[in-house]
PDB file of C-alpha atoms in Angstrom:
ATOM      1  CA  MET A 546      28.062 -50.990  -9.654  1.00  0.00           C
ATOM      2  CA  SER A 547      31.596 -52.224 -10.416  1.00  0.00           C
ATOM      3  CA  GLU A 548      32.495 -55.893 -10.602  1.00  0.00           C
ATOM      4  CA  ASN A 549      34.578 -55.501  -7.432  1.00  0.00           C
ATOM      5  CA  ASP A 550      31.492 -54.203  -5.631  1.00  0.00           C
ATOM      6  CA  GLU A 551      29.428 -57.112  -6.960  1.00  0.00           C
ATOM      7  CA  LEU A 552      32.015 -59.622  -5.782  1.00  0.00           C
ATOM      8  CA  THR A 553      32.131 -57.924  -2.377  1.00  0.00           C
ATOM      9  CA  LYS A 554      28.393 -58.527  -2.048  1.00  0.00           C
ATOM     10  CA  LEU A 555      28.892 -62.135  -3.131  1.00  0.00           C
ATOM     11  CA  PHE A 556      31.584 -62.785  -0.518  1.00  0.00           C
ATOM     12  CA  GLU A 557      29.551 -60.959   2.131  1.00  0.00           C
ATOM     13  CA  GLY A 558      26.631 -63.265   1.476  1.00  0.00           C
ATOM     14  CA  VAL A 559      28.640 -66.489   1.266  1.00  0.00           C
ATOM     15  CA  VAL A 560      31.509 -66.099   3.765  1.00  0.00           C
ATOM     16  CA  PRO A 561      30.609 -63.103   5.949  1.00  0.00           C
ATOM     17  CA  GLU A 562      32.970 -64.285   8.687  1.00  0.00           C
ATOM     18  CA  ARG A 563      35.890 -63.976   6.231  1.00  0.00           C
ATOM     19  CA  LEU A 564      34.764 -60.813   4.430  1.00  0.00           C
ATOM     20  CA  ASP A 565      37.315 -58.473   6.023  1.00  0.00           C
ATOM     21  CA  GLU A 566      40.111 -60.927   5.243  1.00  0.00           C
ATOM     22  CA  VAL A 567      39.001 -61.304   1.638  1.00  0.00           C
ATOM     23  CA  LEU A 568      38.688 -57.552   1.121  1.00  0.00           C
ATOM     24  CA  ASP A 569      42.134 -57.020   2.652  1.00  0.00           C
ATOM     25  CA  LEU A 570      43.606 -59.587   0.259  1.00  0.00           C
ATOM     26  CA  ILE A 571      41.871 -57.936  -2.702  1.00  0.00           C
ATOM     27  CA  ASP A 572      43.235 -54.537  -1.637  1.00  0.00           C
ATOM     28  CA  ILE A 573      46.768 -55.641  -0.746  1.00  0.00           C
ATOM     29  CA  HIS A 574      47.239 -57.520  -3.990  1.00  0.00           C
ATOM     30  CA  SER A 575      45.304 -55.055  -6.185  1.00  0.00           C
ATOM     31  CA  ALA A 576      42.938 -57.724  -7.457  1.00  0.00           C
ATOM     32  CA  GLN A 577      40.471 -56.484 -10.042  1.00  0.00           C
ATOM     33  CA  PHE A 578      37.400 -58.467 -11.083  1.00  0.00           C
ATOM     34  CA  ARG A 579      36.544 -57.668 -14.688  1.00  0.00           C
ATOM     35  CA  ARG A 580      33.549 -58.758 -16.723  1.00  0.00           C
ATOM     36  CA  VAL A 581      34.874 -58.892 -20.288  1.00  0.00           C
ATOM     37  CA  GLY A 582      33.195 -59.058 -23.665  1.00  0.00           C
ATOM     38  CA  ASP A 583      31.352 -62.183 -24.686  1.00  0.00           C
ATOM     39  CA  LYS A 584      33.232 -65.051 -26.307  1.00  0.00           C
ATOM     40  CA  SER A 585      32.789 -68.776 -26.609  1.00  0.00           C
ATOM     41  CA  GLY A 586      34.118 -71.226 -24.047  1.00  0.00           C
ATOM     42  CA  PHE A 587      34.344 -71.084 -20.285  1.00  0.00           C
ATOM     43  CA  ASN A 588      36.344 -67.982 -19.456  1.00  0.00           C
ATOM     44  CA  LEU A 589      37.008 -67.227 -15.809  1.00  0.00           C
ATOM     45  CA  ASP A 590      40.651 -66.940 -14.857  1.00  0.00           C
ATOM     46  CA  ALA A 591      43.336 -64.793 -13.328  1.00  0.00           C
ATOM     47  CA  GLY A 592      45.437 -62.834 -15.797  1.00  0.00           C
ATOM     48  CA  ALA A 593      48.263 -60.354 -15.482  1.00  0.00           C
ATOM     49  CA  TYR A 594      48.361 -57.376 -13.116  1.00  0.00           C
ATOM     50  CA  GLY A 595      45.833 -58.765 -10.655  1.00  0.00           C
ATOM     51  CA  ALA A 596      42.997 -59.055 -13.162  1.00  0.00           C
ATOM     52  CA  ILE A 597      40.416 -61.805 -12.669  1.00  0.00           C
ATOM     53  CA  GLN A 598      38.464 -61.818 -15.902  1.00  0.00           C
ATOM     54  CA  PHE A 599      35.181 -63.522 -16.635  1.00  0.00           C
ATOM     55  CA  THR A 600      32.346 -63.494 -19.116  1.00  0.00           C
ATOM     56  CA  GLN A 601      28.675 -63.459 -18.272  1.00  0.00           C
ATOM     57  CA  ARG A 602      28.094 -66.659 -20.227  1.00  0.00           C
ATOM     58  CA  SER A 603      30.678 -68.437 -18.047  1.00  0.00           C
ATOM     59  CA  LEU A 604      28.702 -67.568 -14.919  1.00  0.00           C
ATOM     60  CA  GLU A 605      25.554 -68.745 -16.690  1.00  0.00           C
ATOM     61  CA  GLN A 606      27.166 -72.111 -17.452  1.00  0.00           C
ATOM     62  CA  LEU A 607      27.863 -72.632 -13.751  1.00  0.00           C
ATOM     63  CA  TRP A 608      24.322 -71.504 -12.958  1.00  0.00           C
ATOM     64  CA  LEU A 609      22.846 -74.080 -15.323  1.00  0.00           C
ATOM     65  CA  PHE A 610      25.101 -76.761 -13.877  1.00  0.00           C
ATOM     66  CA  GLY A 611      23.532 -76.105 -10.497  1.00  0.00           C
ATOM     67  CA  PHE A 612      20.277 -77.415 -11.967  1.00  0.00           C
ATOM     68  CA  ALA A 613      22.130 -80.399 -13.414  1.00  0.00           C
ATOM     69  CA  GLY A 614      23.078 -81.205  -9.821  1.00  0.00           C
ATOM     70  CA  LEU A 615      19.419 -81.100  -8.849  1.00  0.00           C
ATOM     71  CA  TYR A 616      18.491 -83.413 -11.703  1.00  0.00           C
ATOM     72  CA  ALA A 617      21.284 -85.817 -10.725  1.00  0.00           C
ATOM     73  CA  LEU A 618      19.777 -86.025  -7.243  1.00  0.00           C
ATOM     74  CA  HIS A 619      16.403 -86.813  -8.778  1.00  0.00           C
ATOM     75  CA  SER A 620      18.004 -89.533 -10.913  1.00  0.00           C
ATOM     76  CA  PHE A 621      20.166 -91.333  -8.387  1.00  0.00           C
ATOM     77  CA  SER A 622      19.859 -90.288  -4.749  1.00  0.00           C
ATOM     78  CA  GLY A 623      16.654 -92.231  -4.067  1.00  0.00           C
ATOM     79  CA  VAL A 624      17.956 -95.373  -5.743  1.00  0.00           C
ATOM     80  CA  ILE A 625      21.298 -95.145  -3.924  1.00  0.00           C
ATOM     81  CA  PHE A 626      19.489 -94.762  -0.599  1.00  0.00           C
ATOM     82  CA  LEU A 627      17.247 -97.735  -1.366  1.00  0.00           C
ATOM     83  CA  VAL A 628      19.971-100.182  -2.415  1.00  0.00           C
ATOM     84  CA  LYS A 629      22.085 -99.191   0.576  1.00  0.00           C
ATOM     85  CA  CYS A 630      19.227 -99.819   3.001  1.00  0.00           C
ATOM     86  CA  ARG A 631      18.393-103.189   1.421  1.00  0.00           C
ATOM     87  CA  GLY A 632      21.959-104.384   1.039  1.00  0.00           C
ATOM     88  CA  LEU A 633      21.697-104.602  -2.752  1.00  0.00           C
ATOM     89  CA  LYS A 634      24.204-103.802  -5.469  1.00  0.00           C
ATOM     90  CA  LEU A 635      23.986-100.498  -7.283  1.00  0.00           C
ATOM     91  CA  ASP A 636      23.797-101.610 -10.913  1.00  0.00           C
ATOM     92  CA  LEU A 637      23.232 -98.816 -13.423  1.00  0.00           C
ATOM     93  CA  ASP A 638      22.058-101.253 -16.098  1.00  0.00           C
ATOM     94  CA  GLU A 639      19.323-102.555 -13.805  1.00  0.00           C
ATOM     95  CA  ILE A 640      18.417 -99.045 -12.680  1.00  0.00           C
ATOM     96  CA  ASP A 641      17.771 -98.056 -16.289  1.00  0.00           C
ATOM     97  CA  GLY A 642      14.782-100.402 -16.264  1.00  0.00           C
ATOM     98  CA  LEU A 643      13.058 -98.592 -13.412  1.00  0.00           C
ATOM     99  CA  PRO A 644       9.926 -96.528 -14.189  1.00  0.00           C
ATOM    100  CA  GLU A 645      10.757 -92.918 -15.086  1.00  0.00           C
ATOM    101  CA  GLN A 646      14.523 -93.513 -14.780  1.00  0.00           C
ATOM    102  CA  LYS A 647      15.111 -93.011 -18.493  1.00  0.00           C
ATOM    103  CA  GLU A 648      13.270 -89.688 -18.332  1.00  0.00           C
ATOM    104  CA  GLU A 649      15.344 -88.527 -15.353  1.00  0.00           C
ATOM    105  CA  ASN A 650      18.601 -89.566 -17.044  1.00  0.00           C
ATOM    106  CA  GLU A 651      17.626 -87.722 -20.211  1.00  0.00           C
ATOM    107  CA  ARG A 652      16.729 -84.627 -18.203  1.00  0.00           C
ATOM    108  CA  PHE A 653      20.244 -84.545 -16.757  1.00  0.00           C
ATOM    109  CA  SER A 654      21.918 -85.200 -20.103  1.00  0.00           C
ATOM    110  CA  LYS A 655      19.822 -82.532 -21.780  1.00  0.00           C
ATOM    111  CA  ILE A 656      20.982 -79.833 -19.365  1.00  0.00           C
ATOM    112  CA  ILE A 657      24.613 -80.887 -19.849  1.00  0.00           C
ATOM    113  CA  GLU A 658      24.180 -80.583 -23.609  1.00  0.00           C
ATOM    114  CA  ILE A 659      22.534 -77.195 -23.109  1.00  0.00           C
ATOM    115  CA  ILE A 660      25.575 -76.048 -21.117  1.00  0.00           C
ATOM    116  CA  LYS A 661      27.850 -77.270 -23.904  1.00  0.00           C
ATOM    117  CA  GLY A 662      25.679 -75.411 -26.387  1.00  0.00           C
ATOM    118  CA  LEU A 663      26.054 -72.196 -24.419  1.00  0.00           C
ATOM    119  CA  ASN A 664      29.785 -72.841 -24.169  1.00  0.00           C
ATOM    120  CA  SER A 665      30.268 -73.266 -27.919  1.00  0.00           C
ATOM    121  CA  ALA A 666      27.746 -70.728 -29.264  1.00  0.00           C
ATOM    122  CA  GLU A 667      29.391 -68.174 -31.517  1.00  0.00           C
ATOM    123  CA  SER A 668      27.449 -65.427 -29.752  1.00  0.00           C
ATOM    124  CA  GLU A 669      25.345 -65.312 -26.611  1.00  0.00           C
ATOM    125  CA  TYR A 670      22.509 -64.154 -28.849  1.00  0.00           C
ATOM    126  CA  ASP A 671      22.632 -67.511 -30.638  1.00  0.00           C
ATOM    127  CA  PHE A 672      21.640 -69.305 -27.442  1.00  0.00           C
ATOM    128  CA  THR A 673      18.049 -69.923 -26.417  1.00  0.00           C
ATOM    129  CA  TRP A 674      17.544 -70.086 -22.657  1.00  0.00           C
ATOM    130  CA  PRO A 675      16.033 -73.433 -21.615  1.00  0.00           C
ATOM    131  CA  ALA A 676      12.400 -73.450 -20.560  1.00  0.00           C
ATOM    132  CA  GLY A 677      11.700 -74.182 -16.923  1.00  0.00           C
ATOM    133  CA  ILE A 678      14.980 -72.829 -15.588  1.00  0.00           C
ATOM    134  CA  PRO A 679      14.964 -69.306 -14.134  1.00  0.00           C
ATOM    135  CA  LYS A 680      17.596 -66.828 -15.241  1.00  0.00           C
ATOM    136  CA  PRO A 681      20.101 -65.763 -12.572  1.00  0.00           C
ATOM    137  CA  GLU A 682      19.212 -62.076 -12.885  1.00  0.00           C
ATOM    138  CA  GLU A 683      15.644 -62.867 -11.809  1.00  0.00           C
ATOM    139  CA  GLY A 684      16.809 -63.351  -8.229  1.00  0.00           C
ATOM    140  CA  LYS A 685      16.093 -66.122  -5.779  1.00  0.00           C
ATOM    141  CA  PRO A 686      13.254 -68.362  -7.035  1.00  0.00           C
ATOM    142  CA  LYS A 687      10.208 -69.019  -4.860  1.00  0.00           C
ATOM    143  CA  ASP A 688      10.279 -72.744  -5.640  1.00  0.00           C
ATOM    144  CA  THR A 689      12.022 -74.514  -2.744  1.00  0.00           C
ATOM    145  CA  GLU A 690      14.305 -76.734  -4.836  1.00  0.00           C
ATOM    146  CA  GLN A 691      15.230 -73.925  -7.199  1.00  0.00           C
ATOM    147  CA  ALA A 692      15.909 -71.645  -4.229  1.00  0.00           C
ATOM    148  CA  ALA A 693      18.330 -74.257  -2.862  1.00  0.00           C
ATOM    149  CA  VAL A 694      20.082 -74.368  -6.236  1.00  0.00           C
ATOM    150  CA  TYR A 695      20.318 -70.570  -6.176  1.00  0.00           C
ATOM    151  CA  ASP A 696      22.116 -70.651  -2.817  1.00  0.00           C
ATOM    152  CA  LEU A 697      24.474 -73.442  -3.879  1.00  0.00           C
ATOM    153  CA  VAL A 698      25.415 -71.741  -7.140  1.00  0.00           C
ATOM    154  CA  LEU A 699      26.238 -68.478  -5.347  1.00  0.00           C
ATOM    155  CA  MET A 700      28.466 -70.417  -2.958  1.00  0.00           C
ATOM    156  CA  ALA A 701      30.087 -72.371  -5.798  1.00  0.00           C
ATOM    157  CA  THR A 702      30.714 -69.114  -7.654  1.00  0.00           C
ATOM    158  CA  ALA A 703      32.398 -67.645  -4.579  1.00  0.00           C
ATOM    159  CA  TYR A 704      34.551 -70.786  -4.363  1.00  0.00           C
ATOM    160  CA  VAL A 705      35.647 -70.383  -7.999  1.00  0.00           C
ATOM    161  CA  PHE A 706      36.518 -66.708  -7.529  1.00  0.00           C
ATOM    162  CA  LEU A 707      38.450 -67.459  -4.329  1.00  0.00           C
ATOM    163  CA  HIS A 708      40.469 -70.003  -6.321  1.00  0.00           C
ATOM    164  CA  GLU A 709      41.359 -67.308  -8.848  1.00  0.00           C
ATOM    165  CA  LEU A 710      42.131 -64.801  -6.084  1.00  0.00           C
ATOM    166  CA  LYS A 711      44.836 -67.162  -4.819  1.00  0.00           C
ATOM    167  CA  HIS A 712      46.437 -67.089  -8.266  1.00  0.00           C
ATOM    168  CA  VAL A 713      46.573 -63.299  -7.986  1.00  0.00           C
ATOM    169  CA  ILE A 714      48.125 -63.570  -4.520  1.00  0.00           C
ATOM    170  CA  PHE A 715      50.788 -65.964  -5.808  1.00  0.00           C
ATOM    171  CA  GLU A 716      51.622 -63.582  -8.652  1.00  0.00           C
ATOM    172  CA  SER A 717      51.712 -60.555  -6.348  1.00  0.00           C
ATOM    173  CA  GLU A 718      53.956 -62.235  -3.781  1.00  0.00           C
ATOM    174  CA  GLY A 719      56.123 -63.920  -6.389  1.00  0.00           C
ATOM    175  CA  ASN A 720      55.979 -67.236  -4.580  1.00  0.00           C
ATOM    176  CA  ALA A 721      53.869 -69.431  -6.863  1.00  0.00           C
ATOM    177  CA  PRO A 722      54.922 -73.094  -6.882  1.00  0.00           C
ATOM    178  CA  GLU A 723      57.225 -73.959  -9.768  1.00  0.00           C
ATOM    179  CA  ASP A 724      54.915 -76.842 -10.596  1.00  0.00           C
ATOM    180  CA  ARG A 725      51.787 -75.390 -12.212  1.00  0.00           C
ATOM    181  CA  LEU A 726      49.806 -78.493 -11.265  1.00  0.00           C
ATOM    182  CA  CYS A 727      50.693 -77.908  -7.621  1.00  0.00           C
ATOM    183  CA  GLU A 728      49.608 -74.281  -7.937  1.00  0.00           C
ATOM    184  CA  GLU A 729      46.152 -75.282  -9.121  1.00  0.00           C
ATOM    185  CA  LEU A 730      45.704 -77.695  -6.212  1.00  0.00           C
ATOM    186  CA  GLU A 731      46.898 -75.087  -3.742  1.00  0.00           C
ATOM    187  CA  CYS A 732      44.381 -72.587  -5.150  1.00  0.00           C
ATOM    188  CA  ASP A 733      41.640 -75.184  -4.686  1.00  0.00           C
ATOM    189  CA  SER A 734      42.834 -75.756  -1.121  1.00  0.00           C
ATOM    190  CA  PHE A 735      42.871 -72.018  -0.387  1.00  0.00           C
ATOM    191  CA  ALA A 736      39.301 -71.615  -1.643  1.00  0.00           C
ATOM    192  CA  SER A 737      38.097 -74.572   0.448  1.00  0.00           C
ATOM    193  CA  GLU A 738      39.865 -73.277   3.545  1.00  0.00           C
ATOM    194  CA  MET A 739      38.290 -69.847   3.150  1.00  0.00           C
ATOM    195  CA  MET A 740      34.863 -71.433   2.815  1.00  0.00           C
ATOM    196  CA  LEU A 741      35.120 -73.943   5.660  1.00  0.00           C
ATOM    197  CA  SER A 742      37.684 -73.108   8.319  1.00  0.00           C
ATOM    198  CA  LYS A 743      35.774 -70.437  10.265  1.00  0.00           C
ATOM    199  CA  ILE A 744      32.251 -71.774  10.062  1.00  0.00           C
ATOM    200  CA  GLN A 745      32.174 -72.051  13.842  1.00  0.00           C
ATOM    201  CA  ASP A 746      32.599 -68.257  14.090  1.00  0.00           C
ATOM    202  CA  TYR A 747      29.781 -67.691  11.620  1.00  0.00           C
ATOM    203  CA  SER A 748      27.463 -70.123  13.397  1.00  0.00           C
ATOM    204  CA  ALA A 749      28.134 -68.598  16.797  1.00  0.00           C
ATOM    205  CA  LYS A 750      27.214 -65.160  15.487  1.00  0.00           C
ATOM    206  CA  SER A 751      24.333 -66.096  13.195  1.00  0.00           C
ATOM    207  CA  GLY A 752      22.723 -68.886  15.194  1.00  0.00           C
ATOM    208  CA  TYR A 753      22.682 -71.248  12.209  1.00  0.00           C
ATOM    209  CA  PRO A 754      23.688 -74.818  13.157  1.00  0.00           C
ATOM    210  CA  GLU A 755      27.352 -75.398  12.389  1.00  0.00           C
ATOM    211  CA  ASP A 756      26.820 -78.872  10.909  1.00  0.00           C
ATOM    212  CA  GLN A 757      24.179 -77.631   8.468  1.00  0.00           C
ATOM    213  CA  VAL A 758      26.300 -74.683   7.355  1.00  0.00           C
ATOM    214  CA  ARG A 759      29.308 -76.977   6.858  1.00  0.00           C
ATOM    215  CA  MET A 760      27.249 -79.418   4.819  1.00  0.00           C
ATOM    216  CA  LYS A 761      25.770 -76.725   2.588  1.00  0.00           C
ATOM    217  CA  ARG A 762      29.100 -75.043   1.894  1.00  0.00           C
ATOM    218  CA  SER A 763      30.746 -78.411   1.306  1.00  0.00           C
ATOM    219  CA  ILE A 764      28.042 -79.281  -1.221  1.00  0.00           C
ATOM    220  CA  SER A 765      28.714 -76.006  -3.034  1.00  0.00           C
ATOM    221  CA  ILE A 766      32.406 -76.941  -3.264  1.00  0.00           C
ATOM    222  CA  ALA A 767      31.334 -80.322  -4.631  1.00  0.00           C
ATOM    223  CA  LEU A 768      29.224 -78.508  -7.226  1.00  0.00           C
ATOM    224  CA  GLY A 769      32.132 -76.290  -8.260  1.00  0.00           C
ATOM    225  CA  SER A 770      34.492 -79.271  -8.412  1.00  0.00           C
ATOM    226  CA  ALA A 771      32.078 -81.454 -10.375  1.00  0.00           C
ATOM    227  CA  PHE A 772      31.631 -78.627 -12.886  1.00  0.00           C
ATOM    228  CA  LEU A 773      35.260 -79.135 -13.923  1.00  0.00           C
ATOM    229  CA  ALA A 774      34.177 -82.290 -15.768  1.00  0.00           C
ATOM    230  CA  VAL A 775      31.915 -80.144 -17.966  1.00  0.00           C
ATOM    231  CA  ALA A 776      34.041 -76.991 -18.300  1.00  0.00           C
ATOM    232  CA  THR A 777      37.157 -78.986 -19.233  1.00  0.00           C
ATOM    233  CA  PRO A 778      37.440 -80.114 -22.875  1.00  0.00           C
ATOM    234  CA  PRO A 779      37.160 -83.931 -23.049  1.00  0.00           C
ATOM    235  CA  HIS A 780      40.736 -84.357 -24.311  1.00  0.00           C
ATOM    236  CA  ASN A 781      42.032 -82.468 -21.246  1.00  0.00           C
ATOM    237  CA  LEU A 782      40.136 -84.382 -18.551  1.00  0.00           C
ATOM    238  CA  GLY A 783      43.241 -86.425 -17.815  1.00  0.00           C
ATOM    239  CA  GLY A 784      45.261 -83.282 -17.163  1.00  0.00           C
ATOM    240  CA  THR A 785      47.549 -80.903 -19.053  1.00  0.00           C
ATOM    241  CA  ALA A 786      50.898 -79.246 -18.404  1.00  0.00           C
ATOM    242  CA  THR A 787      49.136 -76.548 -16.376  1.00  0.00           C
ATOM    243  CA  HIS A 788      46.080 -78.262 -14.875  1.00  0.00           C
ATOM    244  CA  PRO A 789      45.789 -81.534 -12.944  1.00  0.00           C
ATOM    245  CA  ALA A 790      43.495 -84.317 -14.046  1.00  0.00           C
ATOM    246  CA  VAL A 791      39.896 -83.686 -13.032  1.00  0.00           C
ATOM    247  CA  HIS A 792      39.805 -86.863 -10.935  1.00  0.00           C
ATOM    248  CA  ASP A 793      42.871 -85.650  -8.997  1.00  0.00           C
ATOM    249  CA  ARG A 794      41.174 -82.339  -8.252  1.00  0.00           C
ATOM    250  CA  TRP A 795      38.021 -84.182  -7.183  1.00  0.00           C
ATOM    251  CA  SER A 796      40.071 -86.380  -4.832  1.00  0.00           C
ATOM    252  CA  ALA A 797      41.878 -83.386  -3.349  1.00  0.00           C
ATOM    253  CA  ALA A 798      38.644 -81.450  -2.844  1.00  0.00           C
ATOM    254  CA  LEU A 799      36.884 -84.364  -1.170  1.00  0.00           C
ATOM    255  CA  GLY A 800      39.907 -84.947   1.031  1.00  0.00           C
ATOM    256  CA  LYS A 801      39.299 -81.564   2.674  1.00  0.00           C
ATOM    257  CA  ILE A 802      35.755 -82.483   3.706  1.00  0.00           C
ATOM    258  CA  GLN A 803      35.274 -83.511   7.323  1.00  0.00           C
ATOM    259  CA  LEU A 804      31.780 -84.918   7.370  1.00  0.00           C
ATOM    260  CA  GLU A 805      30.347 -88.250   8.517  1.00  0.00           C
ATOM    261  CA  GLU A 806      30.619 -90.969   5.844  1.00  0.00           C
ATOM    262  CA  ASN A 807      26.863 -91.096   5.252  1.00  0.00           C
ATOM    263  CA  ASP A 808      26.330 -87.347   5.306  1.00  0.00           C
ATOM    264  CA  PHE A 809      24.088 -85.958   2.570  1.00  0.00           C
ATOM    265  CA  TYR A 810      27.163 -84.252   1.108  1.00  0.00           C
ATOM    266  CA  TRP A 811      28.580 -87.591  -0.023  1.00  0.00           C
ATOM    267  CA  LEU A 812      25.237 -88.651  -1.475  1.00  0.00           C
ATOM    268  CA  TYR A 813      25.077 -85.403  -3.445  1.00  0.00           C
ATOM    269  CA  PHE A 814      28.575 -85.786  -4.853  1.00  0.00           C
ATOM    270  CA  ALA A 815      28.068 -89.485  -5.635  1.00  0.00           C
ATOM    271  CA  SER A 816      24.814 -88.705  -7.465  1.00  0.00           C
ATOM    272  CA  ILE A 817      26.247 -85.956  -9.623  1.00  0.00           C
ATOM    273  CA  ALA A 818      29.477 -87.858 -10.311  1.00  0.00           C
ATOM    274  CA  ILE A 819      27.631 -91.016 -11.356  1.00  0.00           C
ATOM    275  CA  ALA A 820      25.269 -88.973 -13.551  1.00  0.00           C
ATOM    276  CA  LEU A 821      28.293 -87.416 -15.262  1.00  0.00           C
ATOM    277  CA  LEU A 822      29.943 -90.804 -15.742  1.00  0.00           C
ATOM    278  CA  LYS A 823      26.776 -92.168 -17.319  1.00  0.00           C
ATOM    279  CA  HIS A 824      26.461 -89.134 -19.570  1.00  0.00           C
ATOM    280  CA  MET A 825      30.103 -89.524 -20.671  1.00  0.00           C
ATOM    281  CA  LYS A 826      29.521 -93.256 -21.261  1.00  0.00           C
ATOM    282  CA  ILE A 827      32.167 -94.201 -18.701  1.00  0.00           C
ATOM    283  CA  VAL A 828      31.562 -97.562 -17.040  1.00  0.00           C
ATOM    284  CA  PHE A 829      30.641 -97.479 -13.374  1.00  0.00           C
ATOM    285  CA  PRO A 830      30.907-101.051 -12.046  1.00  0.00           C
ATOM    286  CA  ALA A 831      27.990-102.567 -10.139  1.00  0.00           C
ATOM    287  CA  GLN A 832      28.826-102.565  -6.423  1.00  0.00           C
ATOM    288  CA  MET A 833      27.511-102.624  -2.903  1.00  0.00           C
ATOM    289  CA  VAL A 834      26.907 -99.261  -1.245  1.00  0.00           C
ATOM    290  CA  VAL A 835      28.581 -99.514   2.149  1.00  0.00           C
ATOM    291  CA  THR A 836      28.678 -95.757   2.721  1.00  0.00           C
ATOM    292  CA  TYR A 837      27.922 -92.742   0.552  1.00  0.00           C
ATOM    293  CA  LYS A 838      31.553 -91.645   0.892  1.00  0.00           C
ATOM    294  CA  GLN A 839      32.766 -95.014  -0.402  1.00  0.00           C
ATOM    295  CA  LEU A 840      30.448 -94.618  -3.399  1.00  0.00           C
ATOM    296  CA  ALA A 841      31.724 -91.102  -4.103  1.00  0.00           C
ATOM    297  CA  MET A 842      35.324 -92.309  -4.056  1.00  0.00           C
ATOM    298  CA  ALA A 843      34.395 -95.207  -6.356  1.00  0.00           C
ATOM    299  CA  ALA A 844      32.979 -92.686  -8.836  1.00  0.00           C
ATOM    300  CA  ILE A 845      36.279 -90.797  -8.829  1.00  0.00           C
ATOM    301  CA  LYS A 846      38.161 -94.035  -9.514  1.00  0.00           C
ATOM    302  CA  ALA A 847      35.797 -94.827 -12.381  1.00  0.00           C
ATOM    303  CA  LEU A 848      36.472 -91.415 -13.936  1.00  0.00           C
ATOM    304  CA  GLU A 849      40.213 -91.965 -13.628  1.00  0.00           C
ATOM    305  CA  GLU A 850      40.005 -95.371 -15.306  1.00  0.00           C
ATOM    306  CA  GLY A 851      37.511 -94.288 -17.954  1.00  0.00           C
ATOM    307  CA  ILE A 852      39.096 -91.222 -19.501  1.00  0.00           C
TER     308      ILE A 852
END
């Protein structure tokens, strides 16, 4: 099966209501998805002549990060919920003293370091797959939490490929923004729009509740966006000549989300963002949790001020 056929199956499973549109765009602009030979780093980008190239280890990094998101929820979601309900401040220093918190924090940090190890390994054969985490080729896990991660990673992967498809469209049409930073944000916006704008059509046909579908797809976009903080070299987190600062891309992505301020989506993003900040040793000030959205935005501000 060719990579284009594999990506067709991915888009069919993630955004079936947009499949015909996506396939038309791939055909019109001669987009070609190519799995290339292994090399270090995170390599998934649009090149010349409509090629969207990626390595298997890059997909595996995103897969592993899906489990980092799960561990971040274990570390922080319960505490965030508790302090919000009781009107207390969220203070990471105090949280560190809670039973089992250190273990949960270390579990998250360990998976981030594993991802970095996979990223920097000279060869994929030099990397030992972590125990307790299923490999993507094994299919959907039977464990409920792992099955949820499986779904989210597939959606996040579709989001990333849709971003790259927009680069191909810009090149094909010759109308890319002169500002490369603007182009990246527009590709993010295109991918979000493709994932979210016709959910009502999908829900009407499938019978799945629209609000639940919107939340799940939004969370997958959050996962893909949060991954930027890991895939981007530390010295580039504040932006480069071609890519916006990670905190700017987080802000833009969250700005597209139309969910209630205490929706689980915001709790998910806040948990994973705070876990990343803690791992990167960036200060997150103690504060009241008025809404989960407010907390998520505070995490973005902390990243901006801390890098």
